[in-house]
Amino acid sequence: MWGRLVLLLALIGGTLSLEKLNMCMDAKHHKTQPGVEGQLYQQCFPWKDNACCTANTSAEAHDDSSYLYNFNWNHCGTMSAKCKKHFVQDTCFYECSPHLGPWIQPVDQSWRKERILDVPLCKEDCHTWWDDCKDDLTCKTDWHSGWDWKSGINQCPQNAHCKKWTEVYPTAKSMCEQIWSKSYLYTELTKESGKCMQLWFTGTNPNKKVAEYYLNKGCGTHHNLFLVTFLLLSVTSLNGLF
């Protein structure tokens, strides 16, 4: 009987891991399930074979006046094109990625029920993003909250002054980790490592194997804890029957 229980639990744990490997966040514009979206727009195109975003969401991700979040990239003057392309790519990654399961966490916010936390970014993507934005301006460190929304779009809060990017974010690490309140984790890992998530890629999505690596890495501890807890509860229940 115990052998059957252990086998059942192993199957349940495996199913949960597979679900986390291919899932969409419960958030404002995400689909409920990932799937093919052959018409994804421009920078979101690499996710076309398996995406959590719709074609319409991918088009809006490129628009300065997007309805997605009414977010104003140009809050400290016009953002440079070389900087903006990284925020478009970041939006595509957030909206379209089906392999963020290991880092999805519940959150109590009006516009979403889940968020990502500490997604390990590849070093190249973080440094290129920071380097392409270093001559731009911003007035805030954490772009997730604290804006003045009275006009309907985000504007710098009172007494917040526009500063050079490198004053607000002295390093690539500070930018990647702080700009979206720890959504991303800076790493020294390169794309060749297979252990960091790539914002930029072409061809087959490399992030599936990365997510699988982290699921397998974390599966042992969590799965064993689940097994022990279930077995203890089972023993307690059976003892109560005899």
Short mmCIF file of N, CA, C and O in Angstrom, two decimals, residues 39-152:
data_model
loop_
_atom_site.label_atom_id
_atom_site.label_comp_id
_atom_site.label_asym_id
_atom_site.label_seq_id
_atom_site.Cartn_x
_atom_site.Cartn_y
_atom_site.Cartn_z
N GLN A 39 0.83 35.32 -35.49
CA GLN A 39 0.88 36.70 -35.98
C GLN A 39 1.49 37.67 -34.97
O GLN A 39 1.20 38.86 -35.01
N LEU A 40 2.30 37.20 -34.06
CA LEU A 40 2.90 38.11 -33.08
C LEU A 40 3.74 39.18 -33.78
O LEU A 40 4.42 38.93 -34.76
N TYR A 41 3.72 40.37 -33.18
CA TYR A 41 4.25 41.56 -33.83
C TYR A 41 5.71 41.80 -33.48
O TYR A 41 6.11 41.74 -32.32
N GLN A 42 6.50 42.04 -34.51
CA GLN A 42 7.89 42.49 -34.42
C GLN A 42 8.70 41.80 -33.31
O GLN A 42 9.03 40.63 -33.39
N GLN A 43 9.03 42.54 -32.24
CA GLN A 43 9.93 42.00 -31.23
C GLN A 43 9.33 40.84 -30.44
O GLN A 43 10.08 40.08 -29.81
N CYS A 44 8.02 40.69 -30.46
CA CYS A 44 7.38 39.57 -29.77
C CYS A 44 7.33 38.31 -30.63
O CYS A 44 6.92 37.24 -30.15
N PHE A 45 7.76 38.43 -31.88
CA PHE A 45 7.64 37.33 -32.84
C PHE A 45 8.31 36.02 -32.39
O PHE A 45 7.78 34.93 -32.66
N PRO A 46 9.46 36.07 -31.69
CA PRO A 46 10.11 34.80 -31.29
C PRO A 46 9.24 33.88 -30.44
O PRO A 46 9.52 32.69 -30.35
N TRP A 47 8.18 34.39 -29.83
CA TRP A 47 7.31 33.56 -28.98
C TRP A 47 6.12 32.99 -29.76
O TRP A 47 5.24 32.37 -29.17
N LYS A 48 6.08 33.15 -31.08
CA LYS A 48 4.91 32.81 -31.88
C LYS A 48 4.49 31.34 -31.76
O LYS A 48 3.31 31.02 -31.87
N ASP A 49 5.42 30.45 -31.55
CA ASP A 49 5.09 29.01 -31.51
C ASP A 49 4.43 28.58 -30.21
O ASP A 49 3.77 27.55 -30.16
N ASN A 50 4.62 29.35 -29.16
CA ASN A 50 4.01 29.02 -27.86
C ASN A 50 4.03 30.28 -27.00
O ASN A 50 5.07 30.64 -26.45
N ALA A 51 2.89 30.93 -26.89
CA ALA A 51 2.86 32.25 -26.27
C ALA A 51 1.70 32.40 -25.30
O ALA A 51 0.64 31.79 -25.46
N CYS A 52 1.92 33.25 -24.29
CA CYS A 52 0.86 33.63 -23.35
C CYS A 52 0.23 34.96 -23.74
O CYS A 52 -0.69 35.43 -23.06
N CYS A 53 0.70 35.57 -24.82
CA CYS A 53 0.14 36.84 -25.29
C CYS A 53 -0.62 36.62 -26.58
O CYS A 53 -0.36 35.68 -27.33
N THR A 54 -1.56 37.51 -26.86
CA THR A 54 -2.27 37.50 -28.13
C THR A 54 -1.54 38.40 -29.12
O THR A 54 -0.67 39.19 -28.74
N ALA A 55 -1.92 38.31 -30.38
CA ALA A 55 -1.33 39.18 -31.40
C ALA A 55 -1.59 40.65 -31.08
O ALA A 55 -0.71 41.50 -31.26
N ASN A 56 -2.78 40.94 -30.58
CA ASN A 56 -3.12 42.33 -30.25
C ASN A 56 -2.25 42.86 -29.11
O ASN A 56 -1.77 43.99 -29.15
N THR A 57 -2.04 42.03 -28.09
CA THR A 57 -1.16 42.43 -26.98
C THR A 57 0.25 42.70 -27.48
O THR A 57 0.90 43.66 -27.07
N SER A 58 0.73 41.85 -28.39
CA SER A 58 2.09 42.02 -28.91
C SER A 58 2.23 43.31 -29.70
O SER A 58 3.28 43.97 -29.65
N ALA A 59 1.19 43.71 -30.41
CA ALA A 59 1.23 44.97 -31.16
C ALA A 59 1.21 46.16 -30.20
O ALA A 59 1.96 47.13 -30.37
N GLU A 60 0.37 46.08 -29.17
CA GLU A 60 0.28 47.16 -28.19
C GLU A 60 1.58 47.34 -27.41
O GLU A 60 1.89 48.43 -26.93
N ALA A 61 2.34 46.26 -27.26
CA ALA A 61 3.61 46.33 -26.53
C ALA A 61 4.60 47.29 -27.19
O ALA A 61 5.52 47.80 -26.54
N HIS A 62 4.40 47.55 -28.49
CA HIS A 62 5.31 48.42 -29.24
C HIS A 62 4.83 49.87 -29.31
O HIS A 62 5.53 50.73 -29.83
N ASP A 63 3.65 50.15 -28.77
CA ASP A 63 3.00 51.45 -28.96
C ASP A 63 3.27 52.37 -27.77
O ASP A 63 3.07 51.99 -26.61
N ASP A 64 3.70 53.59 -28.04
CA ASP A 64 3.96 54.57 -26.97
C ASP A 64 2.69 54.91 -26.19
O ASP A 64 2.76 55.23 -25.00
N SER A 65 1.55 54.85 -26.86
CA SER A 65 0.28 55.15 -26.19
C SER A 65 -0.53 53.88 -25.98
O SER A 65 -1.74 53.85 -26.13
N SER A 66 0.13 52.81 -25.62
CA SER A 66 -0.50 51.50 -25.47
C SER A 66 -1.56 51.51 -24.37
O SER A 66 -1.39 52.13 -23.32
N TYR A 67 -2.64 50.79 -24.64
CA TYR A 67 -3.70 50.65 -23.64
C TYR A 67 -3.32 49.62 -22.57
O TYR A 67 -4.00 49.50 -21.56
N LEU A 68 -2.25 48.87 -22.76
CA LEU A 68 -1.93 47.76 -21.86
C LEU A 68 -1.89 48.21 -20.40
O LEU A 68 -2.51 47.62 -19.53
N TYR A 69 -1.09 49.25 -20.14
CA TYR A 69 -0.98 49.75 -18.76
C TYR A 69 -0.98 51.28 -18.69
O TYR A 69 -0.77 51.84 -17.62
N ASN A 70 -1.19 51.93 -19.86
CA ASN A 70 -1.12 53.39 -19.94
C ASN A 70 0.22 53.91 -19.41
O ASN A 70 0.29 54.98 -18.81
N PHE A 71 1.26 53.11 -19.63
CA PHE A 71 2.56 53.47 -19.06
C PHE A 71 3.33 54.37 -20.03
O PHE A 71 3.46 54.09 -21.22
N ASN A 72 3.85 55.44 -19.49
CA ASN A 72 4.54 56.48 -20.26
C ASN A 72 6.06 56.31 -20.16
O ASN A 72 6.65 56.64 -19.14
N TRP A 73 6.65 55.77 -21.23
CA TRP A 73 8.12 55.62 -21.24
C TRP A 73 8.80 56.99 -21.23
O TRP A 73 9.93 57.12 -20.76
N ASN A 74 8.10 58.01 -21.75
CA ASN A 74 8.71 59.33 -21.94
C ASN A 74 8.44 60.27 -20.77
O ASN A 74 8.16 61.45 -20.96
N HIS A 75 8.52 59.76 -19.56
CA HIS A 75 8.22 60.59 -18.39
C HIS A 75 9.32 61.60 -18.07
O HIS A 75 9.11 62.50 -17.26
N CYS A 76 10.48 61.45 -18.66
CA CYS A 76 11.56 62.42 -18.48
C CYS A 76 12.13 62.83 -19.84
O CYS A 76 13.33 62.74 -20.10
N GLY A 77 11.23 63.24 -20.72
CA GLY A 77 11.64 63.51 -22.09
C GLY A 77 11.52 62.25 -22.93
O GLY A 77 11.23 61.17 -22.41
N THR A 78 11.74 62.37 -24.21
CA THR A 78 11.58 61.24 -25.12
C THR A 78 12.68 60.20 -24.88
O THR A 78 13.87 60.51 -24.96
N MET A 79 12.25 58.99 -24.59
CA MET A 79 13.21 57.90 -24.40
C MET A 79 13.87 57.57 -25.74
O MET A 79 13.21 57.53 -26.77
N SER A 80 15.17 57.35 -25.71
CA SER A 80 15.89 57.03 -26.94
C SER A 80 15.40 55.69 -27.51
O SER A 80 14.97 54.81 -26.78
N ALA A 81 15.49 55.57 -28.82
CA ALA A 81 15.03 54.35 -29.49
C ALA A 81 15.83 53.13 -29.03
O ALA A 81 15.27 52.04 -28.85
N LYS A 82 17.14 53.33 -28.82
CA LYS A 82 17.96 52.18 -28.43
C LYS A 82 17.63 51.71 -27.02
O LYS A 82 17.80 50.53 -26.69
N CYS A 83 17.15 52.63 -26.17
CA CYS A 83 16.72 52.25 -24.82
C CYS A 83 15.34 51.63 -24.86
O CYS A 83 15.09 50.58 -24.27
N LYS A 84 14.43 52.25 -25.59
CA LYS A 84 13.04 51.79 -25.63
C LYS A 84 12.93 50.35 -26.14
O LYS A 84 12.08 49.58 -25.67
N LYS A 85 13.78 49.97 -27.08
CA LYS A 85 13.65 48.61 -27.64
C LYS A 85 13.80 47.55 -26.55
O LYS A 85 13.21 46.47 -26.64
N HIS A 86 14.55 47.85 -25.50
CA HIS A 86 14.72 46.90 -24.40
C HIS A 86 13.45 46.81 -23.56
O HIS A 86 13.11 45.72 -23.06
N PHE A 87 12.74 47.92 -23.41
CA PHE A 87 11.49 47.89 -22.65
C PHE A 87 10.39 47.20 -23.44
O PHE A 87 9.53 46.53 -22.87
N VAL A 88 10.43 47.34 -24.76
CA VAL A 88 9.50 46.58 -25.61
C VAL A 88 9.79 45.09 -25.47
O VAL A 88 8.88 44.28 -25.30
N GLN A 89 11.08 44.74 -25.50
CA GLN A 89 11.46 43.33 -25.37
C GLN A 89 11.10 42.79 -24.00
O GLN A 89 10.62 41.65 -23.87
N ASP A 90 11.30 43.60 -22.98
CA ASP A 90 10.92 43.23 -21.62
C ASP A 90 9.41 42.99 -21.53
O ASP A 90 8.96 42.04 -20.89
N THR A 91 8.62 43.84 -22.19
CA THR A 91 7.17 43.66 -22.20
C THR A 91 6.79 42.38 -22.93
O THR A 91 5.91 41.63 -22.47
N CYS A 92 7.42 42.12 -24.07
CA CYS A 92 7.16 40.87 -24.80
C CYS A 92 7.49 39.66 -23.93
O CYS A 92 6.72 38.69 -23.88
N PHE A 93 8.62 39.72 -23.26
CA PHE A 93 9.03 38.62 -22.37
C PHE A 93 8.00 38.40 -21.27
O PHE A 93 7.58 37.26 -21.01
N TYR A 94 7.57 39.48 -20.64
CA TYR A 94 6.61 39.38 -19.54
C TYR A 94 5.25 38.88 -20.02
O TYR A 94 4.64 38.01 -19.39
N GLU A 95 4.76 39.42 -21.12
CA GLU A 95 3.42 39.10 -21.59
C GLU A 95 3.35 37.74 -22.31
O GLU A 95 2.33 37.06 -22.24
N CYS A 96 4.40 37.38 -23.00
CA CYS A 96 4.35 36.22 -23.90
C CYS A 96 4.97 34.93 -23.36
O CYS A 96 4.64 33.83 -23.83
N SER A 97 5.88 35.04 -22.40
CA SER A 97 6.65 33.86 -21.97
C SER A 97 5.78 32.79 -21.30
O SER A 97 5.09 33.09 -20.31
N PRO A 98 5.85 31.55 -21.78
CA PRO A 98 5.11 30.45 -21.15
C PRO A 98 5.97 29.64 -20.17
O PRO A 98 5.52 28.65 -19.62
N HIS A 99 7.22 30.07 -19.97
CA HIS A 99 8.16 29.27 -19.17
C HIS A 99 8.66 30.01 -17.93
O HIS A 99 9.81 29.88 -17.52
N LEU A 100 7.77 30.77 -17.30
CA LEU A 100 8.14 31.52 -16.10
C LEU A 100 7.63 30.87 -14.82
O LEU A 100 7.76 31.44 -13.74
N GLY A 101 7.07 29.68 -14.95
CA GLY A 101 6.46 28.99 -13.82
C GLY A 101 7.28 28.93 -12.54
O GLY A 101 6.73 29.15 -11.45
N PRO A 102 8.58 28.63 -12.61
CA PRO A 102 9.37 28.53 -11.37
C PRO A 102 9.44 29.82 -10.57
O PRO A 102 9.77 29.80 -9.38
N TRP A 103 9.11 30.95 -11.21
CA TRP A 103 9.26 32.25 -10.53
C TRP A 103 7.92 32.99 -10.35
O TRP A 103 7.91 34.14 -9.94
N ILE A 104 6.83 32.34 -10.64
CA ILE A 104 5.52 32.97 -10.48
C ILE A 104 5.09 32.88 -9.02
O ILE A 104 5.15 31.82 -8.40
N GLN A 105 4.67 34.02 -8.49
CA GLN A 105 4.25 34.11 -7.10
C GLN A 105 2.88 34.80 -7.01
O GLN A 105 2.58 35.68 -7.81
N PRO A 106 2.05 34.41 -6.03
CA PRO A 106 0.77 35.10 -5.85
C PRO A 106 0.99 36.53 -5.36
O PRO A 106 1.96 36.81 -4.65
N VAL A 107 0.10 37.43 -5.76
CA VAL A 107 0.22 38.83 -5.35
C VAL A 107 -1.18 39.42 -5.22
O VAL A 107 -2.09 39.04 -5.95
N ASP A 108 -1.35 40.31 -4.29
CA ASP A 108 -2.64 40.94 -4.05
C ASP A 108 -2.63 42.34 -4.66
O ASP A 108 -2.34 43.32 -3.99
N GLN A 109 -2.91 42.40 -5.96
CA GLN A 109 -2.95 43.67 -6.67
C GLN A 109 -4.22 43.73 -7.51
O GLN A 109 -4.72 42.70 -7.97
N SER A 110 -4.73 44.93 -7.72
CA SER A 110 -6.00 45.08 -8.42
C SER A 110 -5.94 44.61 -9.86
O SER A 110 -6.93 44.16 -10.42
N TRP A 111 -4.76 44.67 -10.47
CA TRP A 111 -4.66 44.38 -11.91
C TRP A 111 -4.05 43.01 -12.22
O TRP A 111 -3.94 42.63 -13.38
N ARG A 112 -3.66 42.27 -11.19
CA ARG A 112 -3.16 40.92 -11.42
C ARG A 112 -3.15 40.13 -10.12
O ARG A 112 -3.08 40.71 -9.03
N LYS A 113 -3.21 38.82 -10.26
CA LYS A 113 -3.19 37.95 -9.09
C LYS A 113 -1.85 37.23 -8.93
O LYS A 113 -1.60 36.60 -7.91
N GLU A 114 -1.01 37.32 -9.95
CA GLU A 114 0.31 36.69 -9.89
C GLU A 114 1.34 37.62 -10.51
O GLU A 114 1.03 38.46 -11.35
N ARG A 115 2.59 37.44 -10.08
CA ARG A 115 3.71 38.18 -10.62
C ARG A 115 4.92 37.27 -10.71
O ARG A 115 4.88 36.13 -10.23
N ILE A 116 5.99 37.75 -11.34
CA ILE A 116 7.25 37.00 -11.33
C ILE A 116 8.19 37.64 -10.33
O ILE A 116 8.15 38.85 -10.09
N LEU A 117 9.05 36.82 -9.74
CA LEU A 117 9.99 37.29 -8.72
C LEU A 117 11.33 36.59 -8.89
O LEU A 117 11.39 35.36 -8.97
N ASP A 118 12.39 37.38 -8.99
CA ASP A 118 13.77 36.87 -9.05
C ASP A 118 14.03 35.96 -10.24
O ASP A 118 14.74 34.95 -10.13
N VAL A 119 13.49 36.31 -11.40
CA VAL A 119 13.81 35.57 -12.63
C VAL A 119 15.28 35.82 -12.96
O VAL A 119 15.69 36.97 -13.14
N PRO A 120 16.11 34.77 -13.04
CA PRO A 120 17.55 34.98 -13.28
C PRO A 120 17.84 35.37 -14.73
O PRO A 120 17.71 34.57 -15.64
N LEU A 121 18.23 36.62 -14.92
CA LEU A 121 18.51 37.12 -16.27
C LEU A 121 19.95 36.84 -16.67
O LEU A 121 20.87 36.91 -15.85
N CYS A 122 20.14 36.57 -17.95
CA CYS A 122 21.49 36.40 -18.45
C CYS A 122 22.25 37.73 -18.40
O CYS A 122 21.68 38.80 -18.65
N LYS A 123 23.50 37.64 -18.07
CA LYS A 123 24.35 38.82 -17.88
C LYS A 123 24.35 39.73 -19.10
O LYS A 123 24.26 40.96 -18.98
N GLU A 124 24.43 39.13 -20.31
CA GLU A 124 24.51 39.94 -21.53
C GLU A 124 23.28 40.82 -21.70
O GLU A 124 23.40 42.00 -22.06
N ASP A 125 22.11 40.25 -21.46
CA ASP A 125 20.87 41.00 -21.66
C ASP A 125 20.77 42.17 -20.69
O ASP A 125 20.34 43.28 -21.06
N CYS A 126 21.16 41.94 -19.45
CA CYS A 126 21.08 43.01 -18.44
C CYS A 126 22.06 44.14 -18.75
O CYS A 126 21.71 45.31 -18.71
N HIS A 127 23.28 43.78 -19.11
CA HIS A 127 24.30 44.80 -19.38
C HIS A 127 24.00 45.58 -20.65
O HIS A 127 24.22 46.80 -20.70
N THR A 128 23.52 44.89 -21.68
CA THR A 128 23.19 45.59 -22.93
C THR A 128 22.05 46.56 -22.71
O THR A 128 22.06 47.69 -23.22
N TRP A 129 21.04 46.16 -21.94
CA TRP A 129 19.90 47.01 -21.60
C TRP A 129 20.38 48.27 -20.88
O TRP A 129 20.03 49.40 -21.26
N TRP A 130 21.18 48.09 -19.84
CA TRP A 130 21.69 49.23 -19.07
C TRP A 130 22.56 50.13 -19.93
O TRP A 130 22.45 51.37 -19.88
N ASP A 131 23.42 49.54 -20.74
CA ASP A 131 24.34 50.32 -21.56
C ASP A 131 23.59 51.16 -22.60
O ASP A 131 23.96 52.31 -22.86
N ASP A 132 22.53 50.59 -23.18
CA ASP A 132 21.76 51.32 -24.19
C ASP A 132 20.88 52.40 -23.59
O ASP A 132 20.37 53.27 -24.32
N CYS A 133 20.65 52.36 -22.27
CA CYS A 133 19.81 53.37 -21.61
C CYS A 133 20.62 54.37 -20.78
O CYS A 133 20.04 55.31 -20.21
N LYS A 134 21.92 54.22 -20.70
CA LYS A 134 22.72 54.97 -19.73
C LYS A 134 22.71 56.48 -19.98
O LYS A 134 23.02 57.26 -19.07
N ASP A 135 22.36 56.91 -21.20
CA ASP A 135 22.30 58.34 -21.48
C ASP A 135 20.89 58.90 -21.39
O ASP A 135 20.67 60.10 -21.64
N ASP A 136 19.94 58.06 -21.04
CA ASP A 136 18.55 58.51 -20.88
C ASP A 136 18.33 59.04 -19.46
O ASP A 136 19.23 59.01 -18.62
N LEU A 137 17.11 59.51 -19.19
CA LEU A 137 16.76 60.09 -17.90
C LEU A 137 15.57 59.37 -17.28
O LEU A 137 14.71 58.83 -17.99
N THR A 138 15.51 59.36 -15.96
CA THR A 138 14.34 58.87 -15.24
C THR A 138 14.28 59.56 -13.87
O THR A 138 15.27 60.16 -13.43
N CYS A 139 13.14 59.45 -13.23
CA CYS A 139 12.97 60.12 -11.93
C CYS A 139 12.68 59.13 -10.81
O CYS A 139 12.50 59.54 -9.66
N LYS A 140 12.64 57.83 -11.14
CA LYS A 140 12.29 56.84 -10.12
C LYS A 140 13.15 55.60 -10.24
O LYS A 140 13.56 55.22 -11.34
N THR A 141 13.36 54.95 -9.11
CA THR A 141 14.12 53.70 -9.09
C THR A 141 13.22 52.50 -9.36
O THR A 141 13.53 51.65 -10.19
N ASP A 142 12.10 52.44 -8.65
CA ASP A 142 11.14 51.35 -8.80
C ASP A 142 9.97 51.83 -9.65
O ASP A 142 9.19 52.67 -9.22
N TRP A 143 9.85 51.28 -10.84
CA TRP A 143 8.82 51.73 -11.78
C TRP A 143 7.48 51.04 -11.55
O TRP A 143 6.51 51.32 -12.25
N HIS A 144 7.40 50.15 -10.61
CA HIS A 144 6.15 49.45 -10.36
C HIS A 144 5.15 50.30 -9.56
O HIS A 144 3.94 50.08 -9.64
N SER A 145 5.63 51.24 -8.78
CA SER A 145 4.73 51.97 -7.90
C SER A 145 5.26 53.37 -7.63
O SER A 145 6.41 53.70 -7.94
N GLY A 146 4.37 54.22 -7.06
CA GLY A 146 4.78 55.54 -6.63
C GLY A 146 4.65 56.64 -7.66
O GLY A 146 5.08 57.77 -7.41
N TRP A 147 4.05 56.35 -8.82
CA TRP A 147 3.87 57.36 -9.85
C TRP A 147 2.68 58.26 -9.53
O TRP A 147 1.78 57.90 -8.76
N ASP A 148 2.64 59.39 -10.19
CA ASP A 148 1.48 60.28 -10.16
C ASP A 148 0.60 59.90 -11.36
O ASP A 148 0.98 60.12 -12.51
N TRP A 149 -0.58 59.34 -11.07
CA TRP A 149 -1.48 58.85 -12.13
C TRP A 149 -2.68 59.78 -12.34
O TRP A 149 -3.64 59.41 -13.03
N LYS A 150 -2.66 60.97 -11.81
CA LYS A 150 -3.83 61.85 -11.90
C LYS A 150 -4.23 62.16 -13.34
O LYS A 150 -5.41 62.37 -13.64
N SER A 151 -3.28 62.20 -14.23
CA SER A 151 -3.57 62.52 -15.64
C SER A 151 -4.04 61.31 -16.44
O SER A 151 -4.45 61.44 -17.59
N GLY A 152 -3.98 60.12 -15.83
CA GLY A 152 -4.36 58.89 -16.53
C GLY A 152 -3.17 58.09 -17.02
O GLY A 152 -3.30 56.92 -17.37
#
